[in-house]
CSV table of C-alpha atoms and ligand atoms in Angstrom, one decimal:
chain,number,residue,atom,x,y,z
H,162,MET,CA,14.9,-33.9,1.0
H,163,ALA,CA,14.7,-37.4,2.1
H,164,MET,CA,18.0,-39.0,2.8
H,165,PHE,CA,18.0,-42.8,2.3
H,166,TYR,CA,20.0,-45.5,3.9
H,167,GLY,CA,19.8,-48.7,2.1
H,168,PRO,CA,22.0,-52.1,2.4
H,169,ASN,CA,25.0,-52.8,0.2
H,170,ARG,CA,24.1,-55.0,-2.7
H,171,ASP,CA,25.8,-58.1,-1.2
H,172,THR,CA,24.4,-57.8,2.2
H,173,VAL,CA,21.9,-60.6,3.3
H,174,ILE,CA,18.8,-59.2,4.2
H,175,GLY,CA,16.3,-61.2,6.2
H,176,PRO,CA,14.6,-61.3,9.6
H,177,ILE,CA,17.5,-61.0,12.3
H,178,GLU,CA,18.0,-64.4,13.7
H,179,GLU,CA,17.8,-63.1,17.4
H,180,LEU,CA,14.3,-62.0,16.7
H,181,VAL,CA,12.9,-65.2,15.5
H,182,ASP,CA,11.9,-68.1,17.7
H,183,GLU,CA,8.9,-70.7,17.7
H,184,GLN,CA,6.3,-68.0,18.6
H,185,ARG,CA,7.6,-65.6,16.0
H,186,PRO,CA,8.6,-67.6,12.9
H,187,PRO,CA,10.4,-65.8,10.1
H,188,ILE,CA,7.8,-64.2,7.6
H,189,TYR,CA,10.4,-63.4,5.0
H,190,ARG,CA,13.1,-65.5,3.6
H,191,ASN,CA,16.8,-64.3,3.3
H,192,TYR,CA,17.9,-62.8,0.2
H,193,ARG,CA,20.8,-60.8,-1.1
H,194,TYR,CA,19.8,-57.1,-1.6
H,195,ALA,CA,20.8,-57.2,-5.2
H,196,GLU,CA,18.1,-59.9,-5.7
H,197,PHE,CA,15.5,-57.4,-4.2
H,198,GLN,CA,16.7,-54.7,-6.5
H,199,GLU,CA,16.3,-56.9,-9.7
H,200,GLU,CA,12.8,-57.7,-8.5
H,201,PHE,CA,12.0,-54.3,-8.1
H,202,PHE,CA,13.1,-53.3,-11.6
H,203,ARG,CA,11.3,-56.3,-13.1
H,204,GLN,CA,8.0,-55.0,-11.9
H,205,GLN,CA,6.3,-52.4,-13.9
H,206,GLY,CA,4.3,-49.6,-12.2
H,207,THR,CA,4.5,-47.9,-8.9
H,208,ARG,CA,2.9,-50.4,-6.4
H,209,ARG,CA,5.5,-52.9,-6.6
H,210,MET,CA,5.4,-56.1,-4.6
H,211,ASN,CA,9.0,-57.0,-4.0
H,212,GLN,CA,8.4,-60.6,-3.1
H,213,CYS,CA,11.7,-62.3,-4.0
H,214,ASN,CA,9.5,-65.1,-5.1
H,215,VAL,CA,9.2,-66.5,-1.6
H,216,GLU,CA,7.7,-63.7,0.4
H,217,ILE,CA,5.5,-64.8,3.1
H,218,GLN,CA,3.8,-61.5,3.6
H,219,LYS,CA,4.0,-58.0,2.0
H,220,LYS,CA,7.1,-56.2,2.4
H,221,SER,CA,7.1,-53.1,4.7
H,222,LEU,CA,6.4,-49.8,3.3
H,223,HIS,CA,9.8,-48.7,4.3
H,224,ASN,CA,11.3,-51.4,2.1
H,225,GLN,CA,9.4,-49.9,-1.0
H,226,LEU,CA,10.6,-46.4,-0.3
H,227,THR,CA,14.3,-47.5,0.1
H,228,CYS,CA,13.9,-48.6,-3.6
H,229,GLN,CA,12.0,-45.7,-5.2
H,230,ILE,CA,15.3,-43.9,-4.9
H,231,ALA,CA,16.9,-46.6,-7.0
H,232,LEU,CA,14.6,-45.8,-9.8
H,233,PHE,CA,15.9,-42.3,-10.1
H,234,SER,CA,19.6,-43.2,-9.7
H,235,PHE,CA,22.1,-43.4,-12.7
H,236,PHE,CA,24.3,-45.4,-10.4
H,237,HIS,CA,21.8,-48.2,-10.1
H,238,LEU,CA,21.1,-48.4,-13.7
H,239,ILE,CA,24.6,-48.9,-14.6
H,240,VAL,CA,25.2,-51.5,-11.8
H,241,PHE,CA,22.0,-53.1,-13.2
H,242,MET,CA,23.1,-53.4,-16.6
H,243,GLU,CA,26.6,-54.6,-15.9
H,244,THR,CA,25.5,-57.4,-13.4
H,245,ALA,CA,21.6,-58.3,-14.1
H,246,SER,CA,20.9,-61.9,-15.2
H,247,ILE,CA,17.2,-60.8,-15.9
H,248,ILE,CA,16.2,-57.6,-17.4
H,249,PRO,CA,14.7,-55.2,-15.1
H,250,SER,CA,11.4,-53.6,-16.3
H,251,LYS,CA,13.0,-50.1,-16.5
H,252,PHE,CA,14.6,-51.6,-19.9
H,253,ILE,CA,11.6,-53.3,-21.3
H,254,LEU,CA,10.2,-51.6,-24.4
H,255,PRO,CA,6.5,-51.8,-25.4
H,256,GLU,CA,5.9,-54.4,-28.2
H,257,ASP,CA,5.9,-51.9,-30.9
H,258,LYS,CA,9.1,-50.2,-30.1
H,259,ARG,CA,11.2,-53.6,-29.9
H,260,PRO,CA,13.9,-54.4,-32.6
H,261,HIS,CA,12.3,-57.7,-34.0
H,262,LEU,CA,15.7,-58.9,-34.9
H,263,SER,CA,14.6,-61.7,-37.0
H,264,GLN,CA,13.3,-59.2,-39.5
H,265,VAL,CA,16.7,-57.4,-40.0
H,266,SER,CA,18.5,-58.0,-43.2
H,267,THR,CA,22.0,-59.4,-43.0
H,268,LEU,CA,22.4,-59.9,-46.6
H,269,ALA,CA,22.4,-56.4,-47.8
H,270,SER,CA,25.1,-53.8,-46.5
H,271,ILE,CA,25.9,-50.1,-46.7
H,272,PRO,CA,28.6,-49.3,-49.6
H,273,ILE,CA,32.4,-49.8,-48.8
H,274,ILE,CA,34.4,-47.2,-50.2
H,275,ASP,CA,38.2,-47.6,-50.5
H,276,LEU,CA,40.2,-44.2,-49.8
H,277,ILE,CA,43.3,-45.4,-51.4
H,278,ASP,CA,41.9,-44.0,-54.5
H,279,TYR,CA,41.7,-40.5,-53.0
H,280,SER,CA,43.7,-38.6,-55.4
H,281,GLU,CA,44.0,-38.5,-59.3
H,282,ASN,CA,47.2,-40.3,-60.0
H,283,ASP,CA,48.1,-38.3,-62.9
H,284,ASP,CA,47.8,-35.0,-61.2
H,285,GLU,CA,50.8,-32.9,-59.9
H,286,ASN,CA,49.2,-31.6,-56.8
H,287,LYS,CA,47.8,-35.1,-56.1
H,288,ASP,CA,47.2,-34.8,-52.5
H,289,ASP,CA,44.9,-31.8,-53.2
H,290,VAL,CA,42.6,-33.2,-55.9
H,291,PRO,CA,40.2,-36.2,-55.1
H,292,SER,CA,39.7,-38.5,-57.9
H,293,SER,CA,36.6,-37.9,-59.6
H,294,LEU,CA,35.7,-41.8,-59.4
H,295,LEU,CA,35.9,-41.5,-55.7
H,296,VAL,CA,33.8,-38.4,-55.6
H,297,GLU,CA,31.1,-40.0,-57.6
H,298,LYS,CA,31.1,-43.1,-55.3
H,299,ILE,CA,30.7,-41.0,-52.2
H,300,SER,CA,28.1,-38.9,-53.7
H,301,GLN,CA,25.9,-41.9,-54.6
H,302,ALA,CA,26.4,-43.4,-51.2
H,303,CYS,CA,25.3,-40.0,-49.6
H,304,GLU,CA,22.2,-39.8,-52.0
H,305,GLU,CA,21.1,-43.5,-51.6
H,306,TYR,CA,22.0,-44.4,-48.1
H,307,GLY,CA,23.2,-41.5,-46.2
H,308,PHE,CA,25.8,-44.2,-44.8
H,309,PHE,CA,28.9,-45.9,-46.0
H,310,GLN,CA,32.1,-47.5,-44.4
H,311,ILE,CA,35.6,-46.4,-45.5
H,312,ILE,CA,38.7,-48.5,-45.6
H,313,ASN,CA,42.4,-47.6,-46.3
H,314,HIS,CA,41.8,-44.1,-44.7
H,315,GLY,CA,45.2,-43.5,-43.4
H,316,ILE,CA,44.7,-43.5,-39.6
H,317,PRO,CA,47.1,-46.0,-38.0
H,318,GLU,CA,45.2,-49.1,-37.0
H,319,GLU,CA,47.3,-49.3,-33.5
H,320,LEU,CA,46.1,-45.8,-32.8
H,321,CYS,CA,42.5,-46.8,-33.3
H,322,ASN,CA,42.8,-50.0,-31.3
H,323,THR,CA,44.5,-48.0,-28.4
H,324,MET,CA,41.6,-45.5,-28.5
H,325,MET,CA,39.1,-48.1,-28.2
H,326,ALA,CA,40.9,-50.1,-25.5
H,327,VAL,CA,41.3,-46.9,-23.3
H,328,THR,CA,37.7,-45.9,-23.8
H,329,TYR,CA,36.7,-49.4,-22.7
H,330,GLU,CA,38.8,-48.9,-19.7
H,331,PHE,CA,36.8,-45.7,-18.8
H,332,PHE,CA,33.6,-47.7,-18.7
H,333,GLU,CA,35.5,-50.4,-16.6
H,334,LEU,CA,36.1,-47.8,-13.9
H,335,PRO,CA,34.2,-48.5,-10.7
H,336,PRO,CA,30.6,-47.4,-10.9
H,337,GLU,CA,31.1,-44.9,-8.1
H,338,GLU,CA,34.0,-43.1,-10.2
H,339,ARG,CA,32.0,-43.1,-13.6
H,340,ASN,CA,29.0,-41.7,-11.6
H,341,GLN,CA,30.8,-38.5,-10.9
H,342,PHE,CA,30.5,-37.7,-14.7
H,343,TYR,CA,26.8,-38.3,-14.6
H,344,THR,CA,24.6,-35.3,-15.3
H,345,THR,CA,21.3,-34.5,-17.1
H,346,ASP,CA,22.4,-30.9,-17.3
H,347,HIS,CA,23.0,-30.5,-21.3
H,348,THR,CA,25.1,-27.6,-20.9
H,349,LYS,CA,27.9,-29.5,-19.2
H,350,GLN,CA,30.7,-30.3,-21.4
H,351,VAL,CA,31.7,-33.4,-20.2
H,352,LYS,CA,29.0,-35.9,-19.3
H,353,LEU,CA,27.9,-39.3,-18.9
H,354,PHE,CA,24.3,-40.1,-19.4
H,355,ASN,CA,21.7,-42.8,-20.3
H,356,TYR,CA,19.3,-42.1,-23.1
H,357,TYR,CA,15.5,-43.0,-22.7
H,358,LEU,CA,12.3,-43.3,-24.4
H,359,ASN,CA,9.1,-41.5,-23.4
H,360,VAL,CA,6.3,-44.0,-23.8
H,361,GLU,CA,2.7,-42.9,-24.5
H,362,GLY,CA,0.5,-44.0,-21.6
H,363,GLN,CA,3.3,-45.0,-19.5
H,364,ASP,CA,4.6,-42.9,-16.7
H,365,ASP,CA,7.9,-44.2,-16.5
H,366,LYS,CA,10.6,-43.5,-19.3
H,367,VAL,CA,12.3,-46.8,-20.8
H,368,SER,CA,16.0,-46.7,-20.4
H,369,MET,CA,18.3,-47.6,-23.2
H,370,TRP,CA,20.6,-50.4,-22.7
H,371,SER,CA,23.8,-48.2,-22.9
H,372,GLN,CA,25.8,-45.6,-21.4
H,373,CYS,CA,27.0,-42.6,-23.3
H,374,PHE,CA,30.1,-40.4,-22.5
H,375,SER,CA,30.4,-37.2,-24.5
H,376,HIS,CA,32.8,-34.3,-24.4
H,377,PRO,CA,34.2,-31.9,-27.1
H,378,TRP,CA,37.0,-32.8,-29.4
H,379,HIS,CA,39.6,-30.6,-31.5
H,380,PRO,CA,42.2,-31.6,-34.0
H,381,ARG,CA,44.5,-28.9,-32.5
H,382,GLU,CA,43.1,-27.3,-29.3
H,383,ASN,CA,44.3,-28.8,-26.2
H,384,MET,CA,41.2,-30.4,-24.4
H,385,THR,CA,43.2,-32.2,-21.6
H,386,HIS,CA,42.0,-30.0,-18.7
H,387,LEU,CA,38.5,-31.2,-19.5
H,388,LEU,CA,39.1,-34.9,-20.0
H,389,PRO,CA,39.0,-37.7,-17.2
H,390,GLU,CA,42.3,-38.3,-15.5
H,391,ASN,CA,41.5,-42.0,-15.3
H,392,PRO,CA,42.3,-44.2,-17.2
H,393,PRO,CA,45.8,-42.4,-17.3
H,394,GLN,CA,46.3,-42.6,-20.9
H,395,TYR,CA,43.0,-41.4,-21.9
H,396,ARG,CA,44.0,-37.6,-22.5
H,397,GLU,CA,47.2,-38.5,-24.4
H,398,VAL,CA,45.5,-41.0,-26.8
H,399,PHE,CA,42.6,-38.9,-27.4
H,400,ALA,CA,44.6,-36.0,-28.4
H,401,GLU,CA,46.3,-38.0,-31.0
H,402,TYR,CA,43.0,-39.7,-32.1
H,403,ALA,CA,41.4,-36.2,-32.5
H,404,LYS,CA,44.2,-34.8,-34.7
H,405,GLU,CA,43.9,-37.9,-37.0
H,406,ILE,CA,40.0,-37.7,-37.2
H,407,GLY,CA,40.1,-34.0,-38.0
H,408,ALA,CA,42.4,-34.6,-40.8
H,409,LEU,CA,40.0,-37.3,-42.1
H,410,MET,CA,36.9,-35.0,-41.6
H,411,SER,CA,38.4,-32.5,-43.9
H,412,LYS,CA,39.1,-35.0,-46.7
H,413,LEU,CA,35.5,-36.3,-46.3
H,414,LEU,CA,34.0,-32.6,-46.3
H,415,CYS,CA,36.3,-32.0,-49.4
H,416,LEU,CA,34.9,-35.2,-51.1
H,417,ILE,CA,31.3,-34.3,-50.3
H,418,SER,CA,31.7,-30.6,-51.4
H,419,LYS,CA,33.1,-31.9,-55.0
H,420,GLY,CA,30.2,-34.4,-55.0
H,421,LEU,CA,27.6,-31.4,-54.8
H,422,GLY,CA,29.5,-29.7,-57.6
H,423,LEU,CA,31.0,-27.1,-55.1
H,424,GLU,CA,34.7,-26.0,-54.5
H,425,LYS,CA,36.5,-28.5,-52.5
H,426,ASP,CA,36.7,-26.3,-49.2
H,427,TYR,CA,32.9,-25.1,-49.7
H,428,LEU,CA,31.4,-27.1,-46.7
H,429,GLU,CA,34.2,-26.6,-44.2
H,430,LYS,CA,34.0,-22.8,-44.8
H,431,ARG,CA,30.1,-22.9,-44.8
H,432,LEU,CA,30.3,-24.9,-41.3
H,433,GLY,CA,32.4,-22.1,-39.9
H,434,LYS,CA,35.6,-21.6,-38.3
H,435,ASN,CA,34.6,-22.9,-34.9
H,436,PRO,CA,32.4,-25.9,-35.6
H,437,SER,CA,30.6,-27.8,-32.8
H,438,LEU,CA,32.9,-30.8,-32.3
H,439,LEU,CA,31.5,-33.6,-29.9
H,440,VAL,CA,32.4,-37.2,-29.3
H,441,GLN,CA,29.8,-39.5,-27.9
H,442,SER,CA,31.5,-42.9,-26.8
H,443,ASN,CA,28.5,-45.5,-26.5
H,444,HIS,CA,29.0,-48.5,-24.1
H,445,TYR,CA,26.6,-51.5,-24.4
H,446,PRO,CA,26.9,-54.2,-21.9
H,447,PRO,CA,25.8,-57.7,-22.8
H,448,CYS,CA,22.0,-57.8,-22.4
H,449,PRO,CA,19.9,-61.0,-21.1
H,450,GLU,CA,17.0,-60.1,-23.6
H,451,PRO,CA,18.0,-58.4,-26.7
H,452,GLU,CA,14.6,-58.7,-28.1
H,453,LEU,CA,13.1,-56.6,-25.5
H,454,THR,CA,15.6,-53.5,-25.5
H,455,LEU,CA,17.5,-51.2,-27.6
H,456,GLY,CA,21.0,-49.8,-27.2
H,457,LEU,CA,20.1,-46.7,-28.8
H,458,ALA,CA,16.5,-45.8,-30.0
H,459,ILE,CA,16.0,-44.9,-33.7
H,460,HIS,CA,17.3,-41.4,-34.5
H,461,THR,CA,19.1,-39.4,-36.8
H,462,ASP,CA,22.3,-37.4,-36.1
H,463,LEU,CA,20.6,-34.1,-35.6
H,464,MET,CA,23.1,-31.6,-34.8
H,465,THR,CA,25.9,-32.8,-37.1
H,466,ALA,CA,26.7,-32.4,-40.7
H,467,LEU,CA,29.1,-35.5,-40.5
H,468,THR,CA,29.7,-38.4,-38.2
H,469,VAL,CA,32.8,-40.7,-38.1
H,470,LEU,CA,32.1,-43.8,-36.1
H,471,LYS,CA,34.5,-46.4,-35.0
H,472,GLN,CA,32.7,-49.6,-33.7
H,473,SER,CA,34.3,-52.7,-32.0
H,474,ASP,CA,35.5,-55.4,-34.0
H,475,GLY,CA,33.5,-58.6,-34.2
H,476,VAL,CA,30.2,-57.5,-32.4
H,477,THR,CA,27.4,-56.1,-34.7
H,478,GLY,CA,24.8,-53.7,-33.1
H,479,LEU,CA,24.3,-50.7,-35.5
H,480,GLN,CA,21.2,-50.8,-38.0
H,481,VAL,CA,20.4,-48.6,-40.6
H,482,ILE,CA,17.0,-48.1,-42.5
H,483,LYS,CA,17.1,-48.9,-46.2
H,484,ASP,CA,14.0,-48.8,-48.2
H,485,GLY,CA,11.8,-49.1,-45.1
H,486,LYS,CA,13.9,-52.3,-43.9
H,487,TRP,CA,16.5,-52.6,-41.3
H,488,MET,CA,20.0,-53.6,-42.3
H,489,ALA,CA,22.9,-54.4,-40.0
H,490,VAL,CA,26.0,-52.5,-40.4
H,491,ASP,CA,28.7,-55.3,-39.8
H,492,PRO,CA,32.0,-54.1,-38.5
H,493,ILE,CA,34.9,-54.4,-41.0
H,494,PRO,CA,38.2,-54.5,-39.3
H,495,ASN,CA,39.9,-51.0,-39.4
H,496,ALA,CA,37.0,-49.4,-41.0
H,497,PHE,CA,35.0,-46.1,-40.0
H,498,VAL,CA,31.3,-45.9,-40.5
H,499,ILE,CA,30.4,-42.4,-41.9
H,500,ASN,CA,27.1,-41.1,-42.0
H,501,LEU,CA,25.5,-37.7,-42.8
H,502,GLY,CA,23.6,-35.7,-40.1
H,503,ASP,CA,20.4,-33.3,-40.5
H,504,GLN,CA,22.6,-30.4,-41.1
H,505,MET,CA,24.0,-31.9,-44.3
H,506,GLN,CA,20.5,-32.8,-45.4
H,507,VAL,CA,19.5,-29.3,-45.1
H,508,LEU,CA,22.6,-27.9,-46.7
H,509,SER,CA,22.2,-30.3,-49.7
H,510,ASN,CA,18.5,-29.4,-50.0
H,511,GLY,CA,17.4,-33.0,-49.4
H,512,ARG,CA,19.8,-34.5,-52.0
H,513,TYR,CA,22.0,-36.1,-49.3
H,514,LYS,CA,20.2,-38.0,-46.7
H,515,SER,CA,20.3,-38.1,-42.9
H,516,VAL,CA,19.0,-41.6,-42.4
H,517,HIS,CA,17.4,-43.1,-39.5
H,518,HIS,CA,19.5,-45.8,-37.3
H,519,ARG,CA,19.6,-47.4,-34.1
H,520,ALA,CA,21.8,-49.7,-32.0
H,521,VAL,CA,20.5,-53.1,-30.8
H,522,THR,CA,22.1,-55.3,-27.9
H,523,ASN,CA,23.2,-58.7,-27.9
H,524,LYS,CA,23.5,-61.5,-25.0
H,525,ALA,CA,27.2,-62.5,-25.5
H,526,GLU,CA,29.5,-59.5,-25.9
H,527,ARG,CA,29.8,-56.0,-24.9
H,528,ARG,CA,29.9,-53.5,-27.5
H,529,LEU,CA,31.6,-50.1,-27.9
H,530,SER,CA,31.3,-47.4,-30.5
H,531,MET,CA,32.9,-44.1,-30.7
H,532,ALA,CA,31.0,-41.2,-32.8
H,533,MET,CA,33.1,-38.1,-33.7
H,534,PHE,CA,30.5,-35.4,-34.6
H,535,TYR,CA,31.0,-32.4,-37.0
H,536,GLY,CA,28.4,-29.7,-36.7
H,537,PRO,CA,28.2,-26.1,-37.7
H,538,ASN,CA,29.4,-23.1,-35.7
H,539,LYS,CA,26.8,-21.7,-33.6
H,540,ASP,CA,26.6,-18.5,-35.8
H,541,SER,CA,26.8,-20.1,-39.1
H,542,VAL,CA,23.7,-19.8,-41.4
H,543,ILE,CA,22.5,-23.1,-42.2
H,544,GLY,CA,20.0,-23.5,-45.3
H,545,PRO,CA,20.0,-24.9,-48.7
H,546,ILE,CA,23.1,-24.0,-50.5
H,547,GLU,CA,22.3,-21.1,-52.9
H,548,GLU,CA,24.2,-22.9,-55.7
H,549,LEU,CA,22.2,-25.9,-55.7
H,550,LEU,CA,18.9,-23.9,-56.2
H,551,ASP,CA,17.1,-22.8,-59.3
H,552,GLU,CA,13.5,-22.8,-60.7
H,553,GLN,CA,13.6,-26.6,-60.8
H,554,HIS,CA,15.2,-26.9,-57.4
H,555,PRO,CA,13.1,-24.8,-55.0
H,556,PRO,CA,14.6,-24.8,-51.4
H,557,PHE,CA,13.0,-27.3,-49.1
H,558,TYR,CA,14.1,-25.4,-45.8
H,559,ARG,CA,14.3,-22.0,-44.6
H,560,LYS,CA,17.5,-20.5,-43.5
H,561,TYR,CA,18.4,-20.5,-39.9
H,562,HIS,CA,21.3,-19.7,-37.6
H,563,PHE,CA,22.6,-22.9,-36.0
H,564,SER,CA,21.9,-21.6,-32.7
H,565,GLU,CA,18.2,-21.5,-33.4
H,566,PHE,CA,18.2,-25.2,-34.3
H,567,VAL,CA,20.0,-26.0,-31.1
H,568,GLN,CA,17.4,-24.0,-29.1
H,569,GLU,CA,14.5,-25.6,-30.9
H,570,PHE,CA,16.3,-29.1,-30.2
H,571,HIS,CA,16.4,-28.2,-26.5
H,572,SER,CA,12.9,-27.3,-26.3
H,573,GLN,CA,11.8,-30.6,-27.4
H,574,GLU,CA,11.8,-33.1,-24.9
H,575,GLY,CA,12.0,-36.8,-25.5
H,576,THR,CA,13.7,-38.8,-28.1
H,577,ARG,CA,11.8,-38.4,-31.4
H,578,ARG,CA,12.6,-34.8,-31.9
H,579,MET,CA,11.3,-33.3,-35.2
H,580,VAL,CA,13.7,-30.2,-35.5
H,581,LYS,CA,14.7,-29.8,-39.2
H,582,GLU,CA,10.9,-30.3,-39.8
H,583,VAL,CA,10.3,-27.0,-38.0
H,584,PHE,CA,12.6,-25.4,-40.7
H,585,GLU,CA,10.7,-27.0,-43.6
H,586,LEU,CA,9.2,-24.9,-46.5
H,587,LYS,CA,5.9,-25.8,-48.4
H,588,ASN,CA,8.0,-26.7,-51.5
H,589,LYS,CA,8.7,-30.2,-50.2
E,695,LIG,C1,25.3,-42.3,-32.3
E,695,LIG,C2,25.2,-43.7,-32.9
E,695,LIG,C3,25.5,-46.1,-33.4
E,695,LIG,C4,26.3,-47.2,-32.6
E,695,LIG,O1,26.1,-42.3,-31.4
E,695,LIG,O2,24.8,-41.4,-32.9
E,695,LIG,O3,24.2,-43.8,-33.8
E,695,LIG,O4,26.7,-48.1,-33.5
E,695,LIG,N1,25.8,-44.8,-32.6
E,695,LIG,O5,26.8,-47.3,-31.4
E,696,LIG,NI1,23.5,-41.7,-34.6
């Protein structure tokens, strides 16, 4: 167990003046320690030469060792993302994994669906019966895109804005305070972490240009004791937001059930009484080199059936694959992005899609997104819904307890996990 003692980021390091004279001229120039750290991250590999550009002779072995610890420290990663004027090598993706932003389509967009049409106007119990036109629109979006945006969803705009502002405040807490939530232990309920990509032929993992804060949510249960005490309004605002999102999720699950030709409460029942409810807030600081990095690597939402995502106004970042081409999902004020997860793809026997997406970075502005996930109960049996199967429609997946899927997920290390593929049948 090596205990390292390194300088403060702002400390000026250089040969101590009292030790320098004509016989012993300085062999290093002065530098701010932060500058040394930046140089360290800029250099790939393990035999780093921290020259600060004007090194007169190689640094001592001790200096290299001081920096090795930085490589493993989440604290250093976040400080770098928030202050670096050049991009440390730790974040630089190999050529074939880069976003190639000029090739992203900005003309096409995912469907925008107005929930003001939720109920049939001429029905007596109008709140209970979703309009067939709306059911059809959503069903089509789920089949073709796996993604859509909703407007006029009924959640007060002010609450959404406050929730986003308070979450921003969380990411503005001093790095030392945020660092207390950092963990790589996936069994921890409340965690701050940094995604990374394992690159073939490269020892070092490539870090994503983001920080993610995750914890459970519930529309009714009190989560207060789990949540951060700072910022002071977080607990109260989050409880209110979770209640509203819970009601919206129920509405969406009802619409999607109807779209599959099922009873309106089918999916909510099938996913179970105690669904896995998690929020993941993603914070993307401005990045000096958006072409070399990603905020979140390409993925599908594996553990969820449904995701309701709020993204910051005016800053784009989310991109979705459609017909083999990347498409930007531009934020619409007071809208939510809805996407289906792998569990929904399996339940619908592949009719509804869990689509690959990613988040890119930008030079000018930070970005925040808040993804609320709705996944099955651990004991729920997930598999193609029996009512959707017949001779023409054989099952593409075998049934599994959701806990089995979770176990398989954690047994696969790295970022491009193939989990639902393990449960595929030959019919596909
Ligand atoms: C996610 C996600 C995209 C975004 O959290 O799973 O895909 O826009 N986020 O940040
Ligand atoms: Ni996602």
